[in-house]
GROMACS .gro file of C-alpha atoms in nm:
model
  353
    1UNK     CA    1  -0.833  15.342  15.966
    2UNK     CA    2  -0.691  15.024  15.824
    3UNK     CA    3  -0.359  15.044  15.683
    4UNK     CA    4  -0.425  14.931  15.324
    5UNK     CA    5  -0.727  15.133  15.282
    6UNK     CA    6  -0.720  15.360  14.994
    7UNK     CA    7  -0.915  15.672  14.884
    8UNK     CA    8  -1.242  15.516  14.659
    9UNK     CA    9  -1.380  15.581  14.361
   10UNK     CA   10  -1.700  15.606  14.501
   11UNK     CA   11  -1.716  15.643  14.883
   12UNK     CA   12  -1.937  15.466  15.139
   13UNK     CA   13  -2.301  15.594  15.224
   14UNK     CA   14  -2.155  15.672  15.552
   15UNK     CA   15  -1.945  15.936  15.424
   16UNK     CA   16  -1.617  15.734  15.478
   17UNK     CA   17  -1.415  15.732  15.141
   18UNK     CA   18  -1.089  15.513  15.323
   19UNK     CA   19  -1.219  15.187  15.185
   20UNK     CA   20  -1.068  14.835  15.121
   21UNK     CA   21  -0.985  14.588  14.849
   22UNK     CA   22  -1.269  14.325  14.811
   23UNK     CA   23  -1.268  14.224  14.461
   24UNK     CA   24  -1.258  14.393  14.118
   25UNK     CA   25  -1.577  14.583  14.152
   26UNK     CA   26  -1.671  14.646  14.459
   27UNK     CA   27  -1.486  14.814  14.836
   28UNK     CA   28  -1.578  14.702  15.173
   29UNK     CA   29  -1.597  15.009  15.427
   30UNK     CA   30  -1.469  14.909  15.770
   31UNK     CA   31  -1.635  15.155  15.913
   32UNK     CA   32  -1.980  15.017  15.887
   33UNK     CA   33  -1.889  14.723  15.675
   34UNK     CA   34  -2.095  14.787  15.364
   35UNK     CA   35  -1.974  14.688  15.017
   36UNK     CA   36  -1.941  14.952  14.780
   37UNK     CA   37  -1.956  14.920  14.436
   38UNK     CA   38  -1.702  15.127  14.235
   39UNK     CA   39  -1.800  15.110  13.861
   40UNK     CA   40  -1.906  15.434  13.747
   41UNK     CA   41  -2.256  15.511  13.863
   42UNK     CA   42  -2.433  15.811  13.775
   43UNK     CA   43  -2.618  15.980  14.040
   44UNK     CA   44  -2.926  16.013  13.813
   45UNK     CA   45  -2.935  15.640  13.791
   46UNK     CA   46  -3.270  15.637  13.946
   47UNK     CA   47  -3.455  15.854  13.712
   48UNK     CA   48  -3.624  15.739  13.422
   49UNK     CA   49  -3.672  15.992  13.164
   50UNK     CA   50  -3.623  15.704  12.855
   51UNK     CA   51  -3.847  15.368  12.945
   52UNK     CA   52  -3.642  15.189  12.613
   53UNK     CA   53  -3.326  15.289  12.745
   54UNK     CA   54  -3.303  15.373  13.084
   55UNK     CA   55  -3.135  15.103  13.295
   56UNK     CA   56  -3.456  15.105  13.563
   57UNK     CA   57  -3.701  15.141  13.243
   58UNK     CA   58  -3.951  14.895  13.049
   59UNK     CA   59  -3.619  14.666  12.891
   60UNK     CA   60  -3.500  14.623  13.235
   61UNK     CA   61  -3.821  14.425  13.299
   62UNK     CA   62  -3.864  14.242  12.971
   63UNK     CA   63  -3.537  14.196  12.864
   64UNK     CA   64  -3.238  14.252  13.097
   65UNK     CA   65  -3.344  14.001  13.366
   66UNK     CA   66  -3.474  13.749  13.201
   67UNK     CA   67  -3.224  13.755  12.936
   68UNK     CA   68  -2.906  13.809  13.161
   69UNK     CA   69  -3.017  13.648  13.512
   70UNK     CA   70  -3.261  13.360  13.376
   71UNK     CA   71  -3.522  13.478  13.585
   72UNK     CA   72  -3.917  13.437  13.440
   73UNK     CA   73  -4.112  13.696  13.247
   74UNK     CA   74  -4.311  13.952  13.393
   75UNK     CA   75  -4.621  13.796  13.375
   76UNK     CA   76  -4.496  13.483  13.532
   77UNK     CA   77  -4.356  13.654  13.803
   78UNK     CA   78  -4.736  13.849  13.890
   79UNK     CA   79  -4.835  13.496  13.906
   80UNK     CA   80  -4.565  13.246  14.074
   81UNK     CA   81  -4.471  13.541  14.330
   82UNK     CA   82  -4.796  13.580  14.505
   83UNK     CA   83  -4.812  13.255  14.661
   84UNK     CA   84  -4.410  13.239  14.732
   85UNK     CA   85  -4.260  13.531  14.847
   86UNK     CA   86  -4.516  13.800  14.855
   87UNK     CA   87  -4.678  13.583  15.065
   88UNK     CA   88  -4.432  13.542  15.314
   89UNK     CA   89  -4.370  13.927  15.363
   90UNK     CA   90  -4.727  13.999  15.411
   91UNK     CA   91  -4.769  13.721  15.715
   92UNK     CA   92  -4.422  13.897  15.809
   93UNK     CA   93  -4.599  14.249  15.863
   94UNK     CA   94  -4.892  14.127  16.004
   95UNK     CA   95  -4.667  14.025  16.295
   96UNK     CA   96  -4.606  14.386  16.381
   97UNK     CA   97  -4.914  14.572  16.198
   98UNK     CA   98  -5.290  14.481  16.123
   99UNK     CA   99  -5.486  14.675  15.871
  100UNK     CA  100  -5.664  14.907  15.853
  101UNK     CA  101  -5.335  15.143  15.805
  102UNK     CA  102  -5.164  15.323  15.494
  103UNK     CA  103  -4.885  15.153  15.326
  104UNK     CA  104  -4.645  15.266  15.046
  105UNK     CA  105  -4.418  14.956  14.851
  106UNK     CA  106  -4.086  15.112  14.631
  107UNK     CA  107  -4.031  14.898  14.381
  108UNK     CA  108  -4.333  14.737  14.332
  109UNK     CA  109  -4.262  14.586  14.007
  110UNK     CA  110  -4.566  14.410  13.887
  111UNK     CA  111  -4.773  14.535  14.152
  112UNK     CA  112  -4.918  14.194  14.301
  113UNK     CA  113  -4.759  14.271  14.660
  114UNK     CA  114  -4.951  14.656  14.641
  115UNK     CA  115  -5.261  14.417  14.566
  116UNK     CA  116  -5.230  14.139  14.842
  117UNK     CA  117  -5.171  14.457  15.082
  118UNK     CA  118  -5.535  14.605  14.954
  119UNK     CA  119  -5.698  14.297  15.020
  120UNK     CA  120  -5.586  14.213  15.317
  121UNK     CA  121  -5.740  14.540  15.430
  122UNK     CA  122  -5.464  14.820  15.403
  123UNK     CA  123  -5.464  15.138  15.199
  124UNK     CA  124  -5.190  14.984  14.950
  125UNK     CA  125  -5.046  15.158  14.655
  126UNK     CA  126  -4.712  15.135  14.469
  127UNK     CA  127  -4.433  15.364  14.341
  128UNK     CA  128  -4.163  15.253  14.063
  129UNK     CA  129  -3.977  15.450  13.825
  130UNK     CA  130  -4.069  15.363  13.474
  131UNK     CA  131  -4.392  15.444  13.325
  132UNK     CA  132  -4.445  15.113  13.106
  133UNK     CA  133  -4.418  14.959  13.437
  134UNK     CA  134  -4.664  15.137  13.669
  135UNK     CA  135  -4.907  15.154  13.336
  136UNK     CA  136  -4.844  14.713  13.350
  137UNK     CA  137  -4.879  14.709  13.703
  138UNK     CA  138  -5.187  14.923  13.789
  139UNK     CA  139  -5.362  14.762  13.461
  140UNK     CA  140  -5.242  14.371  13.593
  141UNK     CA  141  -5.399  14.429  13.987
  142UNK     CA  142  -5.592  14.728  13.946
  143UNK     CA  143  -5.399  14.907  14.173
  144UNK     CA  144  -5.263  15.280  14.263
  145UNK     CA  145  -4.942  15.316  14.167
  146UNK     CA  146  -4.713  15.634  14.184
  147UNK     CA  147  -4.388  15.714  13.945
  148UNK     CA  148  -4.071  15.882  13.968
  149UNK     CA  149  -3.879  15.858  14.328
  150UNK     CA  150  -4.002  15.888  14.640
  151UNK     CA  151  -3.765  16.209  14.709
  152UNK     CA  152  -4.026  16.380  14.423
  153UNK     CA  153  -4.315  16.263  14.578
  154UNK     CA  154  -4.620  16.464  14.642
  155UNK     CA  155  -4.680  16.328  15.030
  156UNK     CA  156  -4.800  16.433  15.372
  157UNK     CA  157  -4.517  16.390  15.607
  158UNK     CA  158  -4.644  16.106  15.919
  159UNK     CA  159  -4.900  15.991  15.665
  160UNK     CA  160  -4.794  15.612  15.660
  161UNK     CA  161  -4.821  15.297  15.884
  162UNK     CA  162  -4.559  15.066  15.687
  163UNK     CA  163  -4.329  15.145  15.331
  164UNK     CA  164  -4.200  14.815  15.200
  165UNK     CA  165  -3.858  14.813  15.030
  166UNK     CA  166  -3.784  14.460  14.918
  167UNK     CA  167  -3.504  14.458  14.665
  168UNK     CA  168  -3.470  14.799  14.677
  169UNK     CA  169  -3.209  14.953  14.926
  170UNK     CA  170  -2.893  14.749  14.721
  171UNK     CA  171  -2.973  15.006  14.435
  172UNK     CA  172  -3.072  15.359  14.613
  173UNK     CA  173  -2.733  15.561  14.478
  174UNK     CA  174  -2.847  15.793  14.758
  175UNK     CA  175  -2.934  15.557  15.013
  176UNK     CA  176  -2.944  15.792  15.334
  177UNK     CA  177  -3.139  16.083  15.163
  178UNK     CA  178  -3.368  15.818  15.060
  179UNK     CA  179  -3.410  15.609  15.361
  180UNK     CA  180  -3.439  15.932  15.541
  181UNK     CA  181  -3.728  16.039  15.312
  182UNK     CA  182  -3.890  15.714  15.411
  183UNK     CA  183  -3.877  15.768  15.740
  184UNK     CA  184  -3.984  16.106  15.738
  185UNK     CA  185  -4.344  15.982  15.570
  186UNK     CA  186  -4.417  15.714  15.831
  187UNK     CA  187  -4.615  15.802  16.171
  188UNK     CA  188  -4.397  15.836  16.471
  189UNK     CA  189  -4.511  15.417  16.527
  190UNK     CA  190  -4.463  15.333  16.177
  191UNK     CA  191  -4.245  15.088  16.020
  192UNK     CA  192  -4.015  14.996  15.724
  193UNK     CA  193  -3.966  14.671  15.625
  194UNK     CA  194  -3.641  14.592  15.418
  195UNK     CA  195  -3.553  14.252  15.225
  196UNK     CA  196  -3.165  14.277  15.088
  197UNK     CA  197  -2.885  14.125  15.033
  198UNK     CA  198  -2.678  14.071  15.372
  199UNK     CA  199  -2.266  14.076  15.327
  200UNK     CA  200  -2.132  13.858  15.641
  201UNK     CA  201  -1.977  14.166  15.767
  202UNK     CA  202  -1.588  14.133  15.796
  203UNK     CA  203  -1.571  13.822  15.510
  204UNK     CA  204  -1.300  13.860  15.250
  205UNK     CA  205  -1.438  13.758  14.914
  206UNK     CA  206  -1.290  13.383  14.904
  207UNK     CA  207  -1.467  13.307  15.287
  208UNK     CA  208  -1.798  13.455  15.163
  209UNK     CA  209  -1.804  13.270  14.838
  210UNK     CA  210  -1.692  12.954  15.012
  211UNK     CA  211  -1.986  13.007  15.228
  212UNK     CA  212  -2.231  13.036  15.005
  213UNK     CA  213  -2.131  13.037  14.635
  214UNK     CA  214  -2.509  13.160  14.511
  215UNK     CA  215  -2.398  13.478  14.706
  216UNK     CA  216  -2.200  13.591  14.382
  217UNK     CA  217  -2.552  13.664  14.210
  218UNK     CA  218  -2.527  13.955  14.402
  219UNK     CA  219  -2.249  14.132  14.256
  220UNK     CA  220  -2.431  14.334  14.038
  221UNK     CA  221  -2.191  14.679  14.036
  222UNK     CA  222  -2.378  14.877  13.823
  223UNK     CA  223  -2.671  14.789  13.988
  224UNK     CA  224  -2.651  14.653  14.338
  225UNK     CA  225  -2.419  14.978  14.453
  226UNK     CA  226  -2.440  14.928  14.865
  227UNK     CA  227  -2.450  14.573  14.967
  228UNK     CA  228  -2.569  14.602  15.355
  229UNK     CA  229  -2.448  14.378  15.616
  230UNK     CA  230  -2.668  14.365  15.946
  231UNK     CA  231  -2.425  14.637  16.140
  232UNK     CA  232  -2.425  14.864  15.882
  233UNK     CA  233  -2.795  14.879  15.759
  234UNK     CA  234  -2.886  14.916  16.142
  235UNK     CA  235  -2.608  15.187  16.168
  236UNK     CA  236  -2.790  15.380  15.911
  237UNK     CA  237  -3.125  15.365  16.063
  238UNK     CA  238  -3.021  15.435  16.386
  239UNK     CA  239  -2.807  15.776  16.244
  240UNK     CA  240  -3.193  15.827  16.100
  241UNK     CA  241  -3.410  15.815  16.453
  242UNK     CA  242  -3.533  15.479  16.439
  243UNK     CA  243  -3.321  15.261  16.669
  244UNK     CA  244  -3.562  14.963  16.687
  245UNK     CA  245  -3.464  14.697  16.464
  246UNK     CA  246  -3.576  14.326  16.388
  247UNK     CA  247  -3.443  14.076  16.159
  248UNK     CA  248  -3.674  13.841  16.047
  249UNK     CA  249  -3.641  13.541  15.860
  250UNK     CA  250  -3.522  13.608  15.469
  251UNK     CA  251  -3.738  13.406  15.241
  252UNK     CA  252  -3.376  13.336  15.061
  253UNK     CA  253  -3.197  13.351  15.395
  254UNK     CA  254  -2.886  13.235  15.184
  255UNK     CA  255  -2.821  13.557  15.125
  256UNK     CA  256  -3.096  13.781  15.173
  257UNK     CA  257  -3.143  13.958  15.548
  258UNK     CA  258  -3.526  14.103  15.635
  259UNK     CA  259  -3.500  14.383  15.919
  260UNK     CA  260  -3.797  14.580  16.058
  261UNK     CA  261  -3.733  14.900  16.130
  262UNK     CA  262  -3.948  15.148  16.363
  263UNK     CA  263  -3.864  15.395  16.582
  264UNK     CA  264  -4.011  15.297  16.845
  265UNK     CA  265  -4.012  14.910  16.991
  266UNK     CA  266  -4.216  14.680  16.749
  267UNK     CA  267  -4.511  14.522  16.946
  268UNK     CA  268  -4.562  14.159  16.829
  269UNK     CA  269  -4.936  14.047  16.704
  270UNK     CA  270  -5.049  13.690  16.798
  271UNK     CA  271  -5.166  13.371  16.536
  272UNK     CA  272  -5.550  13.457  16.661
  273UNK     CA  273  -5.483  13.867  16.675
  274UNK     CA  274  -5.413  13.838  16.247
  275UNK     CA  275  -5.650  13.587  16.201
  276UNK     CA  276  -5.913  13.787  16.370
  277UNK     CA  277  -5.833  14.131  16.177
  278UNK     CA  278  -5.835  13.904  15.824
  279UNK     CA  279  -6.217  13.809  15.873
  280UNK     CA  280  -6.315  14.109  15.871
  281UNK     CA  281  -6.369  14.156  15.490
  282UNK     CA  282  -6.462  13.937  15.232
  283UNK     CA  283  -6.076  14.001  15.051
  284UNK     CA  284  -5.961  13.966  15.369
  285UNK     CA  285  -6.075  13.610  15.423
  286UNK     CA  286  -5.917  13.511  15.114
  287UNK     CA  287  -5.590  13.636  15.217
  288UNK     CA  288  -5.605  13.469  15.527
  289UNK     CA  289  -5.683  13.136  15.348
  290UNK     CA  290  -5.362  13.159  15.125
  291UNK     CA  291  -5.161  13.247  15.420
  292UNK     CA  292  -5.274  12.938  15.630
  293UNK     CA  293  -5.209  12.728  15.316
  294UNK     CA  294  -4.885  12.867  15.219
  295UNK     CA  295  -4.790  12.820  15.585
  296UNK     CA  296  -4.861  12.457  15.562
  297UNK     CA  297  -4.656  12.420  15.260
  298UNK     CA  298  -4.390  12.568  15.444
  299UNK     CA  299  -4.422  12.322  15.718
  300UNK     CA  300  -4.427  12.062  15.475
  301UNK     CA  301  -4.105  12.166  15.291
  302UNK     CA  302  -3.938  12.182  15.603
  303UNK     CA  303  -4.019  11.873  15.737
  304UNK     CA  304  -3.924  11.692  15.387
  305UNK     CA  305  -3.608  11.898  15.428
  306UNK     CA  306  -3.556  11.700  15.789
  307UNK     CA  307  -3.641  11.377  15.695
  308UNK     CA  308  -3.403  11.360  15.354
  309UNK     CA  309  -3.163  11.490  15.590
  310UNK     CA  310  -3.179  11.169  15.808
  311UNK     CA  311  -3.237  11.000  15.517
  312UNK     CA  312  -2.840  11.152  15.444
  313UNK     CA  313  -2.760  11.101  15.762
  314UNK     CA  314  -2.853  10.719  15.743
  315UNK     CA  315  -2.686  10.678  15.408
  316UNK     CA  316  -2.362  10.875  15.508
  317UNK     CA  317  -2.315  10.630  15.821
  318UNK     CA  318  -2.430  10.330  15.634
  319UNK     CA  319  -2.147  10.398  15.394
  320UNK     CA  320  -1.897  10.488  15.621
  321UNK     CA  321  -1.976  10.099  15.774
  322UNK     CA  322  -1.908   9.911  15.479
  323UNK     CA  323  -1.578  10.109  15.374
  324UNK     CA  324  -1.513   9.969  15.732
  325UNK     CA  325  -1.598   9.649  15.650
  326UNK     CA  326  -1.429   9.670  15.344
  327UNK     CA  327  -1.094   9.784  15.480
  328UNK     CA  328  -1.126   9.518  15.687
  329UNK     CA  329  -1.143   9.237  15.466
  330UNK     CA  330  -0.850   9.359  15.291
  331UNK     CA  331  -0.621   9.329  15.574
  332UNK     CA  332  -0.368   9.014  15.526
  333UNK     CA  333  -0.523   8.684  15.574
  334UNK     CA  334  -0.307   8.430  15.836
  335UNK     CA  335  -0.235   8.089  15.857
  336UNK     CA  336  -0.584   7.872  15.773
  337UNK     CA  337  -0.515   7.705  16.144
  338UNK     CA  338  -0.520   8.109  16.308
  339UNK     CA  339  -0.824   8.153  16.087
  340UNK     CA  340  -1.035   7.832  16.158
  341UNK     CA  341  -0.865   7.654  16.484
  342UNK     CA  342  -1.131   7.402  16.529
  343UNK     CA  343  -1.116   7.257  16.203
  344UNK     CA  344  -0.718   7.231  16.231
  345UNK     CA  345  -0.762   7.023  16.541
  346UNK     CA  346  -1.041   6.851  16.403
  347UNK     CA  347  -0.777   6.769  16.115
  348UNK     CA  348  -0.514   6.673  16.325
  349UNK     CA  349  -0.715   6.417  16.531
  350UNK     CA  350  -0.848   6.244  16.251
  351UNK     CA  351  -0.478   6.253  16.149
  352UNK     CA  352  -0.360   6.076  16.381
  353UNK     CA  353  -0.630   5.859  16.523
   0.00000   0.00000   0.00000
């Protein structure tokens, strides 16, 4: 153990409480480098009993995050997220599974994920904590979804194919009981797929800051009470029976990280594999049709991001040759005869001639 580690407050899912000094509100473990918030945190955080004051309850959704973070309403958010990033976790688990199959998402907010899942041909439902919220989401997508925490759930052990947990893990207070329970409900060849904030394992504050300064959104104590890095959320899956891990790309790869997690090795699904298990239903086509067009926005985003790069690139170097240029013509100026020879002896012959 590190020197200037010091008993916590509140100690590490790992069960080490020897943590260190990161910043005012959270401890970094060295043991599996996770970043532990130490604000007080009840341990019934994640139980709604009170949807008007609860933290996780209905003012969480209409007020708190709009209100505190800027981010849209509610209803914008069923809209604008479907073609963005629910969009690009759905051609993410069609890499590794193809429906038909049983899915569960925690913390599925609106629900529109739970309802791209259904049409693209899997037995989708949701699960959230407040009841305002399931009652908004099942009404907005028409879709099954379950309340209260998955540790409560009535569910057949080895009943699932994939449980999604995108922005979810940062907030479990219990995050190995849970994660265990997860794991516990998938078939032996199912998988969990996980979007979360990634710390850059080892990074004091300053470096990760000067990194990426947007990363500071994430320092959330009272919510956001393990902050992962790559080591330690494959640490805890592994000390769970599923070794096999994948990190795919993060839709907001700034500061998000998006592992797959199976216990056994995840078997990759080709371009015309998913295309030909998406024509199989009429819902199913239409999924395939926004993937293929969100993917071409993609591609066309990142090849504007390459060009206006050059474009920089260009414009950097141009610059860079006329402060040249300029320096240049500053230097001191000679003798006229130094500077223009032929003319001097031009001058001088007509001089003397």
């Amino acid at each position: 153990m590190q020197s200037n580690a010091r008993p916590a407050g509140r100690p590490c899912w790992c069960g080490n409480a020897e943590l260190l000094p990161f910043s005012a509100d959270y401890a970094r473990c060295p043991v599996c480098e996770t970043l532990v918030a130490q604000s007080g945190i009840p341990d019934d955080i994640s139980h709604v009993s009170d949807d008007e004051s609860d933290l996780y309850g209905k003012t969480y959704f209409t007020k708190h995050q709009s209100e505190d973070y800027g981010l849209p309403d509610l209803p914008t958010r069923a809209r604008a997220d479907l073609p963005e990033r629910c969009s690009h976790w759905l051609r993410t688990i069609l890499k590794y599974k193809l429906p038909p199959g049983r899915s569960l998402e925690l913390g599925s907010a609106h629900g529109g994920f739970v309802a791209m899942m259904r049409r693209a041909g899997f037995e989708a439902s949701g699960l959230d904590l407040s009841p305002w919220l399931v009652e908004f989401s099942s009404k907005t997508f028409d879709v099954p979804v379950l309340c209260g925490m998955i540790e409560k759930q009535a569910m057949s052990p080895a009943s699932l194919d994939v449980i999604c947990l995108f922005d979810v893990l940062e907030h479990l207070p219990h995050a190995r009981q849970t994660i265990g329970q997860c794991l516990s409900l998938l078939k032996s060849d199912g998988m969990l797929a996980v979007q979360t904030p990634c710390y850059p394992e080892g990074k004091t504050l300053d470096e990760v800051l000067r990194a990426e300064p947007r990363f500071a959104d994430q320092f959330k104590p009272r919510e956001h009470i393990h902050i992962f890095s790559r080591r330690s959320v494959t640490l805890l899956v592994e000390q769970l029976g599923a070794p096999n891990v994948v990190f795919e790309r993060a839709i907001f790869g700034h500061y998000d990280m998006f592992p797959f997690v199976s216990r056994v090795p995840l078997t990759v699904n080709n371009p015309e594999i998913i295309a030909e298990a998406l024509q199989r239903t009429a819902d199913a086509r239409f999924m395939l049709a926004l993937l293929d067009a969100t993917a071409r926005a993609e591609h066309f985003q990142q090849e504007s991001a390459k060009r206006l790069g050059a474009i920089q690139s260009l414009k950097a170097e141009r610059d860079r040759r006329k402060q040249k240029k300029t320096r240049a013509s500053s230097w001191p100026r000679g003798p006229s005869f130094l500077r223009h020879p032929r003319k001097a002896i031009a001058a001088l012959f007509r001089r003397f001639h």
